[in-house]
């Protein structure tokens, strides 16, 4: 077993981190499963994320948790250094880079396939230089003007997410006459802007943006209509894990379920997404979600 020294970052070092180079872990997107839905393990290297803010803001702890998800079977580790929850404060690029780069480098060294969850082209550029293989951008129509050129230049998969406004304004923009039709129209218009800038259509992964500028009712309408999104001809990523609309649904005795109490509901949505043909799902509980998508795949094969 090799040893990787604790990386510098947002907190003090704790202990050396073991690095195991697994034999069968894909190091490229081409090696991802094609017989089941891909699982992206969520790694928030932030102090203020809605579910686990601060839990992995120390670099060593973030790396260890990323390795745990990797060894538990997560296909991709999605590393983010800026919270996208409603009313989250923007993070300067320099601060975001200080949070995510040591983690990306360590996970790539350990053999994990890494995506960078960022709205900033410069952060995406440096993370790709460090070995990340996918860019996951939740900015929606507020995308960084430099992002299309970067994605076109690097030729990497790019997750294009539906969102109206910013973290501060999106809740006020959750008004639709036909949420599914309008989200499809806005996503495809956004896709067309990226394609016009030189991004290959096959690079684009569509995310309908559960929780972004959508009420609970809007989110459920989108989930019921996932087949409409998969029919657009792009891979589809679904991110429901521990989100607010699940907490509302799972209210008990007048108390909204806390994020950590939403995992069973998250697994149910992941299974529904897999059954609807989603390419990938984002998950906090990576190991259980891998089991869920395997079950969905097996059930689909036996129809």
mmCIF file of C-alpha atoms in Angstrom:
data_model
loop_
_atom_site.group_PDB
_atom_site.id
_atom_site.type_symbol
_atom_site.label_atom_id
_atom_site.label_comp_id
_atom_site.label_asym_id
_atom_site.label_seq_id
_atom_site.Cartn_x
_atom_site.Cartn_y
_atom_site.Cartn_z
ATOM 1 C CA UNK A 1 0.000 0.000 0.000
ATOM 2 C CA UNK A 2 1.346 3.427 -0.911
ATOM 3 C CA UNK A 3 1.004 6.436 1.324
ATOM 4 C CA UNK A 4 -0.168 9.863 0.231
ATOM 5 C CA UNK A 5 0.821 12.691 2.540
ATOM 6 C CA UNK A 6 -1.997 14.886 3.805
ATOM 7 C CA UNK A 7 -2.655 17.582 1.236
ATOM 8 C CA UNK A 8 -2.587 21.283 2.142
ATOM 9 C CA UNK A 9 -5.954 22.968 2.094
ATOM 10 C CA UNK A 10 -8.618 24.557 4.197
ATOM 11 C CA UNK A 11 -7.754 22.885 7.486
ATOM 12 C CA UNK A 12 -4.942 21.269 9.419
ATOM 13 C CA UNK A 13 -3.559 17.899 8.432
ATOM 14 C CA UNK A 14 -4.789 14.983 10.496
ATOM 15 C CA UNK A 15 -2.955 11.838 9.369
ATOM 16 C CA UNK A 16 -1.381 10.341 6.248
ATOM 17 C CA UNK A 17 -3.965 9.020 3.834
ATOM 18 C CA UNK A 18 -3.668 5.493 2.436
ATOM 19 C CA UNK A 19 -3.923 5.246 -1.324
ATOM 20 C CA UNK A 20 -5.029 1.981 -2.894
ATOM 21 C CA UNK A 21 -4.908 1.730 -6.652
ATOM 22 C CA UNK A 22 -7.884 -0.484 -7.452
ATOM 23 C CA UNK A 23 -7.604 -2.825 -10.404
ATOM 24 C CA UNK A 24 -11.055 -2.447 -11.928
ATOM 25 C CA UNK A 25 -11.899 1.198 -11.277
ATOM 26 C CA UNK A 26 -12.351 3.170 -14.508
ATOM 27 C CA UNK A 27 -10.027 6.117 -14.897
ATOM 28 C CA UNK A 28 -11.825 7.534 -17.903
ATOM 29 C CA UNK A 29 -15.405 8.360 -18.752
ATOM 30 C CA UNK A 30 -15.248 5.693 -21.447
ATOM 31 C CA UNK A 31 -14.919 3.099 -18.692
ATOM 32 C CA UNK A 32 -18.176 4.031 -16.974
ATOM 33 C CA UNK A 33 -20.932 1.412 -16.780
ATOM 34 C CA UNK A 34 -23.267 1.199 -19.742
ATOM 35 C CA UNK A 35 -25.544 -1.505 -18.327
ATOM 36 C CA UNK A 36 -26.853 0.574 -15.430
ATOM 37 C CA UNK A 37 -27.192 4.155 -14.231
ATOM 38 C CA UNK A 38 -23.963 5.849 -13.143
ATOM 39 C CA UNK A 39 -23.671 6.963 -9.500
ATOM 40 C CA UNK A 40 -21.961 10.267 -8.701
ATOM 41 C CA UNK A 41 -20.925 10.470 -5.066
ATOM 42 C CA UNK A 42 -21.432 13.997 -3.725
ATOM 43 C CA UNK A 43 -18.411 15.523 -1.999
ATOM 44 C CA UNK A 44 -19.075 19.031 -0.687
ATOM 45 C CA UNK A 45 -15.825 20.709 0.353
ATOM 46 C CA UNK A 46 -17.754 23.619 1.830
ATOM 47 C CA UNK A 47 -18.721 25.015 5.229
ATOM 48 C CA UNK A 48 -22.308 25.846 4.210
ATOM 49 C CA UNK A 49 -23.836 23.119 2.023
ATOM 50 C CA UNK A 50 -27.412 22.311 3.044
ATOM 51 C CA UNK A 51 -26.777 18.667 3.909
ATOM 52 C CA UNK A 52 -23.239 18.295 5.209
ATOM 53 C CA UNK A 53 -21.814 21.803 5.317
ATOM 54 C CA UNK A 54 -18.559 21.857 7.268
ATOM 55 C CA UNK A 55 -18.362 18.103 7.644
ATOM 56 C CA UNK A 56 -15.733 17.756 4.913
ATOM 57 C CA UNK A 57 -14.368 21.298 4.738
ATOM 58 C CA UNK A 58 -11.009 20.125 6.111
ATOM 59 C CA UNK A 59 -9.029 18.797 3.170
ATOM 60 C CA UNK A 60 -7.998 15.496 4.769
ATOM 61 C CA UNK A 61 -11.555 14.695 5.817
ATOM 62 C CA UNK A 62 -12.818 15.495 2.320
ATOM 63 C CA UNK A 63 -10.246 13.199 0.731
ATOM 64 C CA UNK A 64 -11.045 10.382 3.145
ATOM 65 C CA UNK A 65 -14.766 10.665 2.468
ATOM 66 C CA UNK A 66 -14.164 10.755 -1.286
ATOM 67 C CA UNK A 67 -12.063 7.604 -0.984
ATOM 68 C CA UNK A 68 -14.779 5.911 1.090
ATOM 69 C CA UNK A 69 -17.354 6.595 -1.633
ATOM 70 C CA UNK A 70 -14.902 5.512 -4.327
ATOM 71 C CA UNK A 71 -14.149 2.205 -2.618
ATOM 72 C CA UNK A 72 -17.868 1.731 -1.877
ATOM 73 C CA UNK A 73 -18.555 1.658 -5.609
ATOM 74 C CA UNK A 74 -19.348 5.239 -6.634
ATOM 75 C CA UNK A 75 -18.538 5.576 -10.329
ATOM 76 C CA UNK A 76 -17.671 9.270 -10.119
ATOM 77 C CA UNK A 77 -16.781 11.538 -7.195
ATOM 78 C CA UNK A 78 -18.345 14.970 -7.719
ATOM 79 C CA UNK A 79 -16.201 17.546 -5.893
ATOM 80 C CA UNK A 80 -17.679 20.968 -5.203
ATOM 81 C CA UNK A 81 -16.313 23.970 -3.335
ATOM 82 C CA UNK A 82 -19.304 26.329 -3.479
ATOM 83 C CA UNK A 83 -22.747 25.643 -2.077
ATOM 84 C CA UNK A 84 -25.625 25.939 -4.536
ATOM 85 C CA UNK A 85 -28.392 25.895 -1.910
ATOM 86 C CA UNK A 86 -30.895 28.772 -1.966
ATOM 87 C CA UNK A 87 -29.370 32.017 -0.629
ATOM 88 C CA UNK A 88 -25.852 30.596 -0.490
ATOM 89 C CA UNK A 89 -23.159 33.251 -0.676
ATOM 90 C CA UNK A 90 -20.971 33.366 -3.775
ATOM 91 C CA UNK A 91 -17.418 32.082 -3.273
ATOM 92 C CA UNK A 92 -14.403 33.794 -4.874
ATOM 93 C CA UNK A 93 -12.622 31.595 -7.396
ATOM 94 C CA UNK A 94 -9.389 31.672 -5.372
ATOM 95 C CA UNK A 95 -11.191 30.316 -2.313
ATOM 96 C CA UNK A 96 -13.001 27.664 -4.340
ATOM 97 C CA UNK A 97 -9.715 26.526 -5.889
ATOM 98 C CA UNK A 98 -8.050 26.286 -2.481
ATOM 99 C CA UNK A 99 -10.858 24.024 -1.333
ATOM 100 C CA UNK A 100 -11.158 21.675 -4.288
ATOM 101 C CA UNK A 101 -7.783 21.287 -5.994
ATOM 102 C CA UNK A 102 -6.000 19.280 -3.268
ATOM 103 C CA UNK A 103 -9.019 16.979 -3.084
ATOM 104 C CA UNK A 104 -9.258 16.496 -6.846
ATOM 105 C CA UNK A 105 -5.535 15.743 -7.098
ATOM 106 C CA UNK A 106 -5.594 13.213 -4.263
ATOM 107 C CA UNK A 107 -8.673 11.374 -5.540
ATOM 108 C CA UNK A 108 -7.327 11.194 -9.077
ATOM 109 C CA UNK A 109 -4.041 9.849 -7.708
ATOM 110 C CA UNK A 110 -6.032 7.176 -5.872
ATOM 111 C CA UNK A 111 -7.674 6.084 -9.117
ATOM 112 C CA UNK A 112 -11.071 7.761 -8.743
ATOM 113 C CA UNK A 113 -12.899 9.311 -11.668
ATOM 114 C CA UNK A 114 -13.635 12.892 -10.617
ATOM 115 C CA UNK A 115 -16.079 15.522 -11.768
ATOM 116 C CA UNK A 116 -15.718 19.154 -10.746
ATOM 117 C CA UNK A 117 -18.914 20.803 -9.531
ATOM 118 C CA UNK A 118 -18.332 24.467 -10.332
ATOM 119 C CA UNK A 119 -19.910 27.486 -11.995
ATOM 120 C CA UNK A 120 -16.521 29.076 -12.730
ATOM 121 C CA UNK A 121 -14.560 28.364 -15.888
ATOM 122 C CA UNK A 122 -11.201 29.003 -14.205
ATOM 123 C CA UNK A 123 -11.962 26.490 -11.459
ATOM 124 C CA UNK A 124 -13.060 23.990 -14.098
ATOM 125 C CA UNK A 125 -9.871 24.609 -16.085
ATOM 126 C CA UNK A 126 -7.555 24.003 -13.145
ATOM 127 C CA UNK A 127 -9.520 20.993 -11.948
ATOM 128 C CA UNK A 128 -9.325 19.452 -15.433
ATOM 129 C CA UNK A 129 -5.584 20.135 -15.420
ATOM 130 C CA UNK A 130 -5.464 18.272 -12.092
ATOM 131 C CA UNK A 131 -7.156 15.237 -13.606
ATOM 132 C CA UNK A 132 -10.905 15.821 -13.298
ATOM 133 C CA UNK A 133 -12.801 14.332 -16.240
ATOM 134 C CA UNK A 134 -16.280 15.928 -16.110
ATOM 135 C CA UNK A 135 -17.539 19.472 -15.503
ATOM 136 C CA UNK A 136 -20.802 19.694 -13.543
ATOM 137 C CA UNK A 137 -22.175 23.243 -13.784
ATOM 138 C CA UNK A 138 -25.415 24.248 -12.006
ATOM 139 C CA UNK A 139 -25.356 27.880 -13.105
ATOM 140 C CA UNK A 140 -28.067 27.489 -15.750
ATOM 141 C CA UNK A 141 -28.632 30.640 -17.769
ATOM 142 C CA UNK A 142 -26.159 32.548 -15.593
ATOM 143 C CA UNK A 143 -23.209 30.531 -16.899
ATOM 144 C CA UNK A 144 -19.676 31.899 -16.986
ATOM 145 C CA UNK A 145 -19.136 33.316 -20.519
ATOM 146 C CA UNK A 146 -15.778 31.530 -20.666
ATOM 147 C CA UNK A 147 -17.309 28.116 -19.967
ATOM 148 C CA UNK A 148 -18.440 27.132 -23.504
ATOM 149 C CA UNK A 149 -15.006 27.772 -25.005
ATOM 150 C CA UNK A 150 -13.312 25.786 -22.243
ATOM 151 C CA UNK A 151 -15.648 22.815 -22.628
ATOM 152 C CA UNK A 152 -15.281 22.887 -26.412
ATOM 153 C CA UNK A 153 -11.494 23.089 -26.138
ATOM 154 C CA UNK A 154 -11.171 20.207 -23.674
ATOM 155 C CA UNK A 155 -13.838 17.971 -25.210
ATOM 156 C CA UNK A 156 -15.002 16.740 -21.790
ATOM 157 C CA UNK A 157 -18.531 15.800 -20.730
ATOM 158 C CA UNK A 158 -20.388 18.853 -19.454
ATOM 159 C CA UNK A 159 -23.451 18.754 -17.197
ATOM 160 C CA UNK A 160 -25.770 21.568 -18.226
ATOM 161 C CA UNK A 161 -28.344 22.251 -15.512
ATOM 162 C CA UNK A 162 -31.691 24.018 -15.619
ATOM 163 C CA UNK A 163 -31.787 26.890 -13.187
ATOM 164 C CA UNK A 164 -33.312 30.317 -13.281
ATOM 165 C CA UNK A 165 -31.445 33.166 -11.624
ATOM 166 C CA UNK A 166 -28.817 32.768 -8.937
ATOM 167 C CA UNK A 167 -28.770 31.093 -5.535
ATOM 168 C CA UNK A 168 -30.114 34.344 -4.089
ATOM 169 C CA UNK A 169 -32.939 34.833 -6.616
ATOM 170 C CA UNK A 170 -33.987 31.403 -7.879
ATOM 171 C CA UNK A 171 -36.776 30.740 -5.365
ATOM 172 C CA UNK A 172 -38.588 33.889 -6.489
ATOM 173 C CA UNK A 173 -38.395 32.712 -10.112
ATOM 174 C CA UNK A 174 -40.176 29.384 -9.534
ATOM 175 C CA UNK A 175 -43.253 30.320 -11.567
ATOM 176 C CA UNK A 176 -44.416 28.161 -14.501
ATOM 177 C CA UNK A 177 -47.570 27.552 -16.493
ATOM 178 C CA UNK A 178 -46.183 24.217 -17.707
ATOM 179 C CA UNK A 179 -43.088 23.328 -15.696
ATOM 180 C CA UNK A 180 -41.994 20.351 -17.782
ATOM 181 C CA UNK A 181 -42.528 22.089 -21.114
ATOM 182 C CA UNK A 182 -40.798 25.273 -19.959
ATOM 183 C CA UNK A 183 -37.846 23.469 -18.398
ATOM 184 C CA UNK A 184 -37.378 21.442 -21.593
ATOM 185 C CA UNK A 185 -37.562 24.591 -23.716
ATOM 186 C CA UNK A 186 -35.109 26.510 -21.536
ATOM 187 C CA UNK A 187 -32.684 23.600 -21.310
ATOM 188 C CA UNK A 188 -32.671 23.002 -25.045
ATOM 189 C CA UNK A 189 -32.202 26.708 -25.748
ATOM 190 C CA UNK A 190 -29.245 26.709 -23.377
ATOM 191 C CA UNK A 191 -27.877 23.576 -25.023
ATOM 192 C CA UNK A 192 -28.126 25.237 -28.416
ATOM 193 C CA UNK A 193 -26.038 28.163 -27.162
ATOM 194 C CA UNK A 194 -23.278 25.790 -26.106
ATOM 195 C CA UNK A 195 -23.423 23.841 -29.353
ATOM 196 C CA UNK A 196 -23.240 27.114 -31.306
ATOM 197 C CA UNK A 197 -20.093 27.944 -29.325
ATOM 198 C CA UNK A 198 -18.431 24.739 -30.491
ATOM 199 C CA UNK A 199 -19.390 22.213 -27.797
ATOM 200 C CA UNK A 200 -20.208 18.846 -29.369
ATOM 201 C CA UNK A 201 -23.767 17.728 -28.683
ATOM 202 C CA UNK A 202 -22.517 14.380 -27.393
ATOM 203 C CA UNK A 203 -20.518 16.148 -24.669
ATOM 204 C CA UNK A 204 -23.652 17.577 -23.093
ATOM 205 C CA UNK A 205 -25.397 15.897 -20.181
ATOM 206 C CA UNK A 206 -28.733 17.462 -19.237
ATOM 207 C CA UNK A 207 -29.801 17.960 -15.625
ATOM 208 C CA UNK A 208 -33.417 19.132 -15.145
ATOM 209 C CA UNK A 209 -32.331 20.896 -11.963
ATOM 210 C CA UNK A 210 -34.479 19.489 -9.175
ATOM 211 C CA UNK A 211 -34.644 22.087 -6.419
ATOM 212 C CA UNK A 212 -33.367 24.934 -8.595
ATOM 213 C CA UNK A 213 -36.092 27.555 -9.152
ATOM 214 C CA UNK A 214 -38.760 24.907 -8.540
ATOM 215 C CA UNK A 215 -41.346 24.321 -5.847
ATOM 216 C CA UNK A 216 -42.038 20.883 -4.405
ATOM 217 C CA UNK A 217 -44.882 20.405 -6.890
ATOM 218 C CA UNK A 218 -42.608 21.384 -9.779
ATOM 219 C CA UNK A 219 -39.964 18.872 -8.681
ATOM 220 C CA UNK A 220 -42.460 16.003 -8.566
ATOM 221 C CA UNK A 221 -43.825 16.965 -11.977
ATOM 222 C CA UNK A 222 -40.298 16.795 -13.398
ATOM 223 C CA UNK A 223 -39.657 13.413 -11.759
ATOM 224 C CA UNK A 224 -42.870 12.027 -13.222
ATOM 225 C CA UNK A 225 -41.747 13.242 -16.657
ATOM 226 C CA UNK A 226 -38.111 12.130 -16.710
ATOM 227 C CA UNK A 227 -38.821 10.176 -19.872
ATOM 228 C CA UNK A 228 -39.453 13.498 -21.617
ATOM 229 C CA UNK A 229 -35.906 14.565 -20.774
ATOM 230 C CA UNK A 230 -34.239 11.294 -21.733
ATOM 231 C CA UNK A 231 -36.069 11.497 -25.077
ATOM 232 C CA UNK A 232 -34.143 14.691 -25.941
ATOM 233 C CA UNK A 233 -31.217 12.572 -27.102
ATOM 234 C CA UNK A 234 -28.716 13.490 -24.386
ATOM 235 C CA UNK A 235 -27.558 11.700 -21.292
ATOM 236 C CA UNK A 236 -29.571 12.865 -18.281
ATOM 237 C CA UNK A 237 -28.287 13.403 -14.740
ATOM 238 C CA UNK A 238 -30.730 13.570 -11.826
ATOM 239 C CA UNK A 239 -29.804 15.163 -8.515
ATOM 240 C CA UNK A 240 -32.453 14.643 -5.845
ATOM 241 C CA UNK A 241 -30.331 13.449 -2.935
ATOM 242 C CA UNK A 242 -31.471 14.897 0.410
ATOM 243 C CA UNK A 243 -33.088 17.906 -1.226
ATOM 244 C CA UNK A 244 -35.662 20.137 0.431
ATOM 245 C CA UNK A 245 -38.699 18.735 -1.391
ATOM 246 C CA UNK A 246 -37.961 15.306 0.097
ATOM 247 C CA UNK A 247 -37.788 16.800 3.567
ATOM 248 C CA UNK A 248 -41.214 18.346 3.059
ATOM 249 C CA UNK A 249 -42.690 15.063 1.864
ATOM 250 C CA UNK A 250 -41.191 13.136 4.765
ATOM 251 C CA UNK A 251 -42.483 15.507 7.452
ATOM 252 C CA UNK A 252 -43.381 13.654 10.629
ATOM 253 C CA UNK A 253 -45.265 15.023 13.643
ATOM 254 C CA UNK A 254 -45.073 18.487 12.114
ATOM 255 C CA UNK A 255 -41.288 18.381 11.732
ATOM 256 C CA UNK A 256 -39.685 18.491 8.299
ATOM 257 C CA UNK A 257 -37.214 15.647 7.891
ATOM 258 C CA UNK A 258 -33.624 16.816 8.304
ATOM 259 C CA UNK A 259 -31.244 16.255 5.374
ATOM 260 C CA UNK A 260 -29.647 13.173 6.950
ATOM 261 C CA UNK A 261 -33.140 11.661 7.386
ATOM 262 C CA UNK A 262 -33.922 11.871 3.664
ATOM 263 C CA UNK A 263 -31.708 9.043 2.426
ATOM 264 C CA UNK A 264 -34.493 6.489 2.002
ATOM 265 C CA UNK A 265 -36.503 8.961 -0.066
ATOM 266 C CA UNK A 266 -33.378 9.818 -2.035
ATOM 267 C CA UNK A 267 -32.870 6.139 -2.849
ATOM 268 C CA UNK A 268 -36.459 5.889 -4.056
ATOM 269 C CA UNK A 269 -35.994 8.807 -6.452
ATOM 270 C CA UNK A 270 -32.672 7.384 -7.658
ATOM 271 C CA UNK A 271 -34.399 4.096 -8.421
ATOM 272 C CA UNK A 272 -37.199 5.893 -10.287
ATOM 273 C CA UNK A 273 -34.640 7.898 -12.246
ATOM 274 C CA UNK A 274 -32.720 4.770 -13.180
ATOM 275 C CA UNK A 275 -35.932 3.049 -14.269
ATOM 276 C CA UNK A 276 -36.748 6.097 -16.431
ATOM 277 C CA UNK A 277 -33.421 5.769 -18.245
ATOM 278 C CA UNK A 278 -31.321 8.415 -16.508
ATOM 279 C CA UNK A 279 -27.620 8.174 -17.339
ATOM 280 C CA UNK A 280 -26.617 9.187 -13.823
ATOM 281 C CA UNK A 281 -27.771 10.142 -10.341
ATOM 282 C CA UNK A 282 -26.005 12.197 -7.692
ATOM 283 C CA UNK A 283 -25.985 10.684 -4.215
ATOM 284 C CA UNK A 284 -24.764 11.315 -0.697
ATOM 285 C CA UNK A 285 -25.158 7.632 0.244
ATOM 286 C CA UNK A 286 -23.135 6.264 -2.649
ATOM 287 C CA UNK A 287 -23.010 2.589 -1.616
ATOM 288 C CA UNK A 288 -26.763 2.230 -1.134
ATOM 289 C CA UNK A 289 -27.449 4.124 -4.361
ATOM 290 C CA UNK A 290 -25.198 1.770 -6.338
ATOM 291 C CA UNK A 291 -27.316 -1.100 -4.992
ATOM 292 C CA UNK A 292 -30.522 0.727 -5.952
ATOM 293 C CA UNK A 293 -29.508 1.374 -9.567
ATOM 294 C CA UNK A 294 -28.322 -2.215 -9.934
ATOM 295 C CA UNK A 295 -31.767 -3.387 -8.827
ATOM 296 C CA UNK A 296 -33.419 -1.005 -11.298
ATOM 297 C CA UNK A 297 -31.189 -2.308 -14.084
ATOM 298 C CA UNK A 298 -31.931 -5.945 -13.238
ATOM 299 C CA UNK A 299 -35.677 -5.278 -13.118
ATOM 300 C CA UNK A 300 -35.527 -3.596 -16.504
ATOM 301 C CA UNK A 301 -33.697 -6.534 -18.028
ATOM 302 C CA UNK A 302 -36.374 -8.925 -16.811
ATOM 303 C CA UNK A 303 -39.404 -7.173 -18.285
#
